[in-house]
Amino acid sequence: MYKDIFVDSVVCNSSTIPSKRFVGIDGTTGIGKQYGVTRFGAYKDEIMDVIVVGIAEVEVKDGVSVQRGDKAIAAADGYLTIDNTNGIFIVKNVNGNIAEVVLR
């Protein structure tokens, strides 16, 4: 479920970035790259929609256990991982390997 309040556009600066991944304002993924979440994904040099404020679905990194109320951050390749000490996004719901997070 998406409930986007603010969507911005950034240029994809990686070969490919799939949908439902954290991305930095520089158009790349990685640890700490959490400007927002890609709505549709993109190929290199394409413009992609990024949900900056609202509720977004994010793909969970393999092997990570996620529960409602956990604090999430961006892992490598833009996946969601949990860091209940330093995480900045709250997990609203989890369905399989997709988590709904509150972006603000």
PDB file of C-alpha atoms in Angstrom:
ATOM      1  CA  MET A   1       0.000   0.000   0.000  1.00  0.00           C
ATOM      2  CA  TYR A   2       1.275   3.422  -0.911  1.00  0.00           C
ATOM      3  CA  LYS A   3       0.056   6.619   0.708  1.00  0.00           C
ATOM      4  CA  ASP A   4       2.397   9.150  -0.739  1.00  0.00           C
ATOM      5  CA  ILE A   5       2.201  12.701   0.480  1.00  0.00           C
ATOM      6  CA  PHE A   6       5.323  14.006  -1.188  1.00  0.00           C
ATOM      7  CA  VAL A   7       6.997  12.419  -4.219  1.00  0.00           C
ATOM      8  CA  ASP A   8      10.211  13.821  -5.672  1.00  0.00           C
ATOM      9  CA  SER A   9      12.178  12.875  -8.774  1.00  0.00           C
ATOM     10  CA  VAL A  10      15.856  11.942  -8.805  1.00  0.00           C
ATOM     11  CA  VAL A  11      18.116  10.677 -11.592  1.00  0.00           C
ATOM     12  CA  CYS A  12      19.160   7.026 -11.289  1.00  0.00           C
ATOM     13  CA  ASN A  13      22.958   6.941 -10.967  1.00  0.00           C
ATOM     14  CA  SER A  14      23.262   3.149 -10.747  1.00  0.00           C
ATOM     15  CA  SER A  15      22.895   0.581 -13.519  1.00  0.00           C
ATOM     16  CA  THR A  16      19.415  -0.399 -12.287  1.00  0.00           C
ATOM     17  CA  ILE A  17      17.423   0.357  -9.150  1.00  0.00           C
ATOM     18  CA  PRO A  18      14.265  -1.712  -8.635  1.00  0.00           C
ATOM     19  CA  SER A  19      11.031  -0.498  -7.080  1.00  0.00           C
ATOM     20  CA  LYS A  20      10.545  -0.651  -3.318  1.00  0.00           C
ATOM     21  CA  ARG A  21      14.138   0.273  -2.431  1.00  0.00           C
ATOM     22  CA  PHE A  22      15.629   3.057  -0.350  1.00  0.00           C
ATOM     23  CA  VAL A  23      17.564   5.547  -2.467  1.00  0.00           C
ATOM     24  CA  GLY A  24      19.707   8.577  -1.717  1.00  0.00           C
ATOM     25  CA  ILE A  25      19.169  12.051  -3.123  1.00  0.00           C
ATOM     26  CA  ASP A  26      22.159  11.285  -5.376  1.00  0.00           C
ATOM     27  CA  GLY A  27      20.213   8.488  -7.121  1.00  0.00           C
ATOM     28  CA  THR A  28      22.161   5.584  -5.638  1.00  0.00           C
ATOM     29  CA  THR A  29      21.423   2.870  -3.084  1.00  0.00           C
ATOM     30  CA  GLY A  30      23.453   1.769  -0.089  1.00  0.00           C
ATOM     31  CA  ILE A  31      23.835   2.045   3.630  1.00  0.00           C
ATOM     32  CA  GLY A  32      22.637   5.463   4.753  1.00  0.00           C
ATOM     33  CA  LYS A  33      20.993   6.251   1.394  1.00  0.00           C
ATOM     34  CA  GLN A  34      17.490   6.934   2.643  1.00  0.00           C
ATOM     35  CA  TYR A  35      16.172  10.086   1.012  1.00  0.00           C
ATOM     36  CA  GLY A  36      13.093   8.094   0.082  1.00  0.00           C
ATOM     37  CA  VAL A  37      11.743   4.904  -1.497  1.00  0.00           C
ATOM     38  CA  THR A  38      11.578   4.190  -5.225  1.00  0.00           C
ATOM     39  CA  ARG A  39       8.051   3.867  -6.512  1.00  0.00           C
ATOM     40  CA  PHE A  40       8.751   2.162  -9.846  1.00  0.00           C
ATOM     41  CA  GLY A  41      12.545   1.861 -10.126  1.00  0.00           C
ATOM     42  CA  ALA A  42      14.676   2.954 -13.078  1.00  0.00           C
ATOM     43  CA  TYR A  43      17.683   2.284 -15.285  1.00  0.00           C
ATOM     44  CA  LYS A  44      20.841   4.424 -15.282  1.00  0.00           C
ATOM     45  CA  ASP A  45      20.232   8.080 -16.211  1.00  0.00           C
ATOM     46  CA  GLU A  46      16.436   7.708 -16.064  1.00  0.00           C
ATOM     47  CA  ILE A  47      14.337   9.845 -13.755  1.00  0.00           C
ATOM     48  CA  MET A  48      12.648   7.894 -10.973  1.00  0.00           C
ATOM     49  CA  ASP A  49       9.835   8.785  -8.602  1.00  0.00           C
ATOM     50  CA  VAL A  50      10.864   8.653  -4.949  1.00  0.00           C
ATOM     51  CA  ILE A  51       8.360   8.729  -2.085  1.00  0.00           C
ATOM     52  CA  VAL A  52       9.863  11.115   0.447  1.00  0.00           C
ATOM     53  CA  VAL A  53       6.940  11.550   2.855  1.00  0.00           C
ATOM     54  CA  GLY A  54       4.128   9.060   3.398  1.00  0.00           C
ATOM     55  CA  ILE A  55       3.810   5.291   3.681  1.00  0.00           C
ATOM     56  CA  ALA A  56       5.880   3.200   1.302  1.00  0.00           C
ATOM     57  CA  GLU A  57       6.489  -0.484   0.698  1.00  0.00           C
ATOM     58  CA  VAL A  58      10.145  -1.508   0.978  1.00  0.00           C
ATOM     59  CA  GLU A  59      11.706  -4.877   0.196  1.00  0.00           C
ATOM     60  CA  VAL A  60      13.257  -6.496   3.279  1.00  0.00           C
ATOM     61  CA  LYS A  61      16.837  -7.804   3.106  1.00  0.00           C
ATOM     62  CA  ASP A  62      17.012 -11.618   3.124  1.00  0.00           C
ATOM     63  CA  GLY A  63      17.415 -13.071   6.599  1.00  0.00           C
ATOM     64  CA  VAL A  64      16.168  -9.953   8.406  1.00  0.00           C
ATOM     65  CA  SER A  65      13.326 -10.463  10.858  1.00  0.00           C
ATOM     66  CA  VAL A  66      10.920  -7.510  10.845  1.00  0.00           C
ATOM     67  CA  GLN A  67       8.020  -6.781  13.176  1.00  0.00           C
ATOM     68  CA  ARG A  68       5.497  -3.983  13.410  1.00  0.00           C
ATOM     69  CA  GLY A  69       7.012  -1.104  15.402  1.00  0.00           C
ATOM     70  CA  ASP A  70      10.639  -1.880  14.518  1.00  0.00           C
ATOM     71  CA  LYS A  71      12.904   0.973  13.442  1.00  0.00           C
ATOM     72  CA  ALA A  72      14.221   0.586   9.910  1.00  0.00           C
ATOM     73  CA  ILE A  73      17.190   1.910   7.938  1.00  0.00           C
ATOM     74  CA  ALA A  74      18.608   1.366   4.458  1.00  0.00           C
ATOM     75  CA  ALA A  75      20.928  -1.598   3.940  1.00  0.00           C
ATOM     76  CA  ALA A  76      23.144  -2.372   0.958  1.00  0.00           C
ATOM     77  CA  ASP A  77      21.296  -2.293  -2.395  1.00  0.00           C
ATOM     78  CA  GLY A  78      18.491  -0.246  -0.825  1.00  0.00           C
ATOM     79  CA  TYR A  79      16.877  -3.095   1.093  1.00  0.00           C
ATOM     80  CA  LEU A  80      15.262  -2.481   4.468  1.00  0.00           C
ATOM     81  CA  THR A  81      17.085  -3.678   7.555  1.00  0.00           C
ATOM     82  CA  ILE A  82      16.348  -3.169  11.234  1.00  0.00           C
ATOM     83  CA  ASP A  83      18.302  -1.007  13.661  1.00  0.00           C
ATOM     84  CA  ASN A  84      16.138  -0.339  16.720  1.00  0.00           C
ATOM     85  CA  THR A  85      18.815   1.977  18.139  1.00  0.00           C
ATOM     86  CA  ASN A  86      19.576   4.198  15.129  1.00  0.00           C
ATOM     87  CA  GLY A  87      16.705   3.467  12.723  1.00  0.00           C
ATOM     88  CA  ILE A  88      14.766   6.468  11.485  1.00  0.00           C
ATOM     89  CA  PHE A  89      11.643   4.903   9.927  1.00  0.00           C
ATOM     90  CA  ILE A  90       8.885   3.019  11.774  1.00  0.00           C
ATOM     91  CA  VAL A  91       7.605  -0.270  10.346  1.00  0.00           C
ATOM     92  CA  LYS A  92       3.822  -0.085  10.127  1.00  0.00           C
ATOM     93  CA  ASN A  93       3.093  -3.551   8.766  1.00  0.00           C
ATOM     94  CA  VAL A  94       4.891  -6.573   7.312  1.00  0.00           C
ATOM     95  CA  ASN A  95       3.709  -9.009   4.652  1.00  0.00           C
ATOM     96  CA  GLY A  96       6.327 -11.593   3.673  1.00  0.00           C
ATOM     97  CA  ASN A  97       9.439  -9.782   2.445  1.00  0.00           C
ATOM     98  CA  ILE A  98       7.659  -6.425   2.035  1.00  0.00           C
ATOM     99  CA  ALA A  99       7.373  -3.944   4.893  1.00  0.00           C
ATOM    100  CA  GLU A 100       5.267  -0.791   5.002  1.00  0.00           C
ATOM    101  CA  VAL A 101       7.293   2.031   6.523  1.00  0.00           C
ATOM    102  CA  VAL A 102       6.314   5.516   7.618  1.00  0.00           C
ATOM    103  CA  LEU A 103       8.525   8.102   5.920  1.00  0.00           C
ATOM    104  CA  ARG A 104       8.699  11.551   7.487  1.00  0.00           C
TER     105      ARG A 104
END
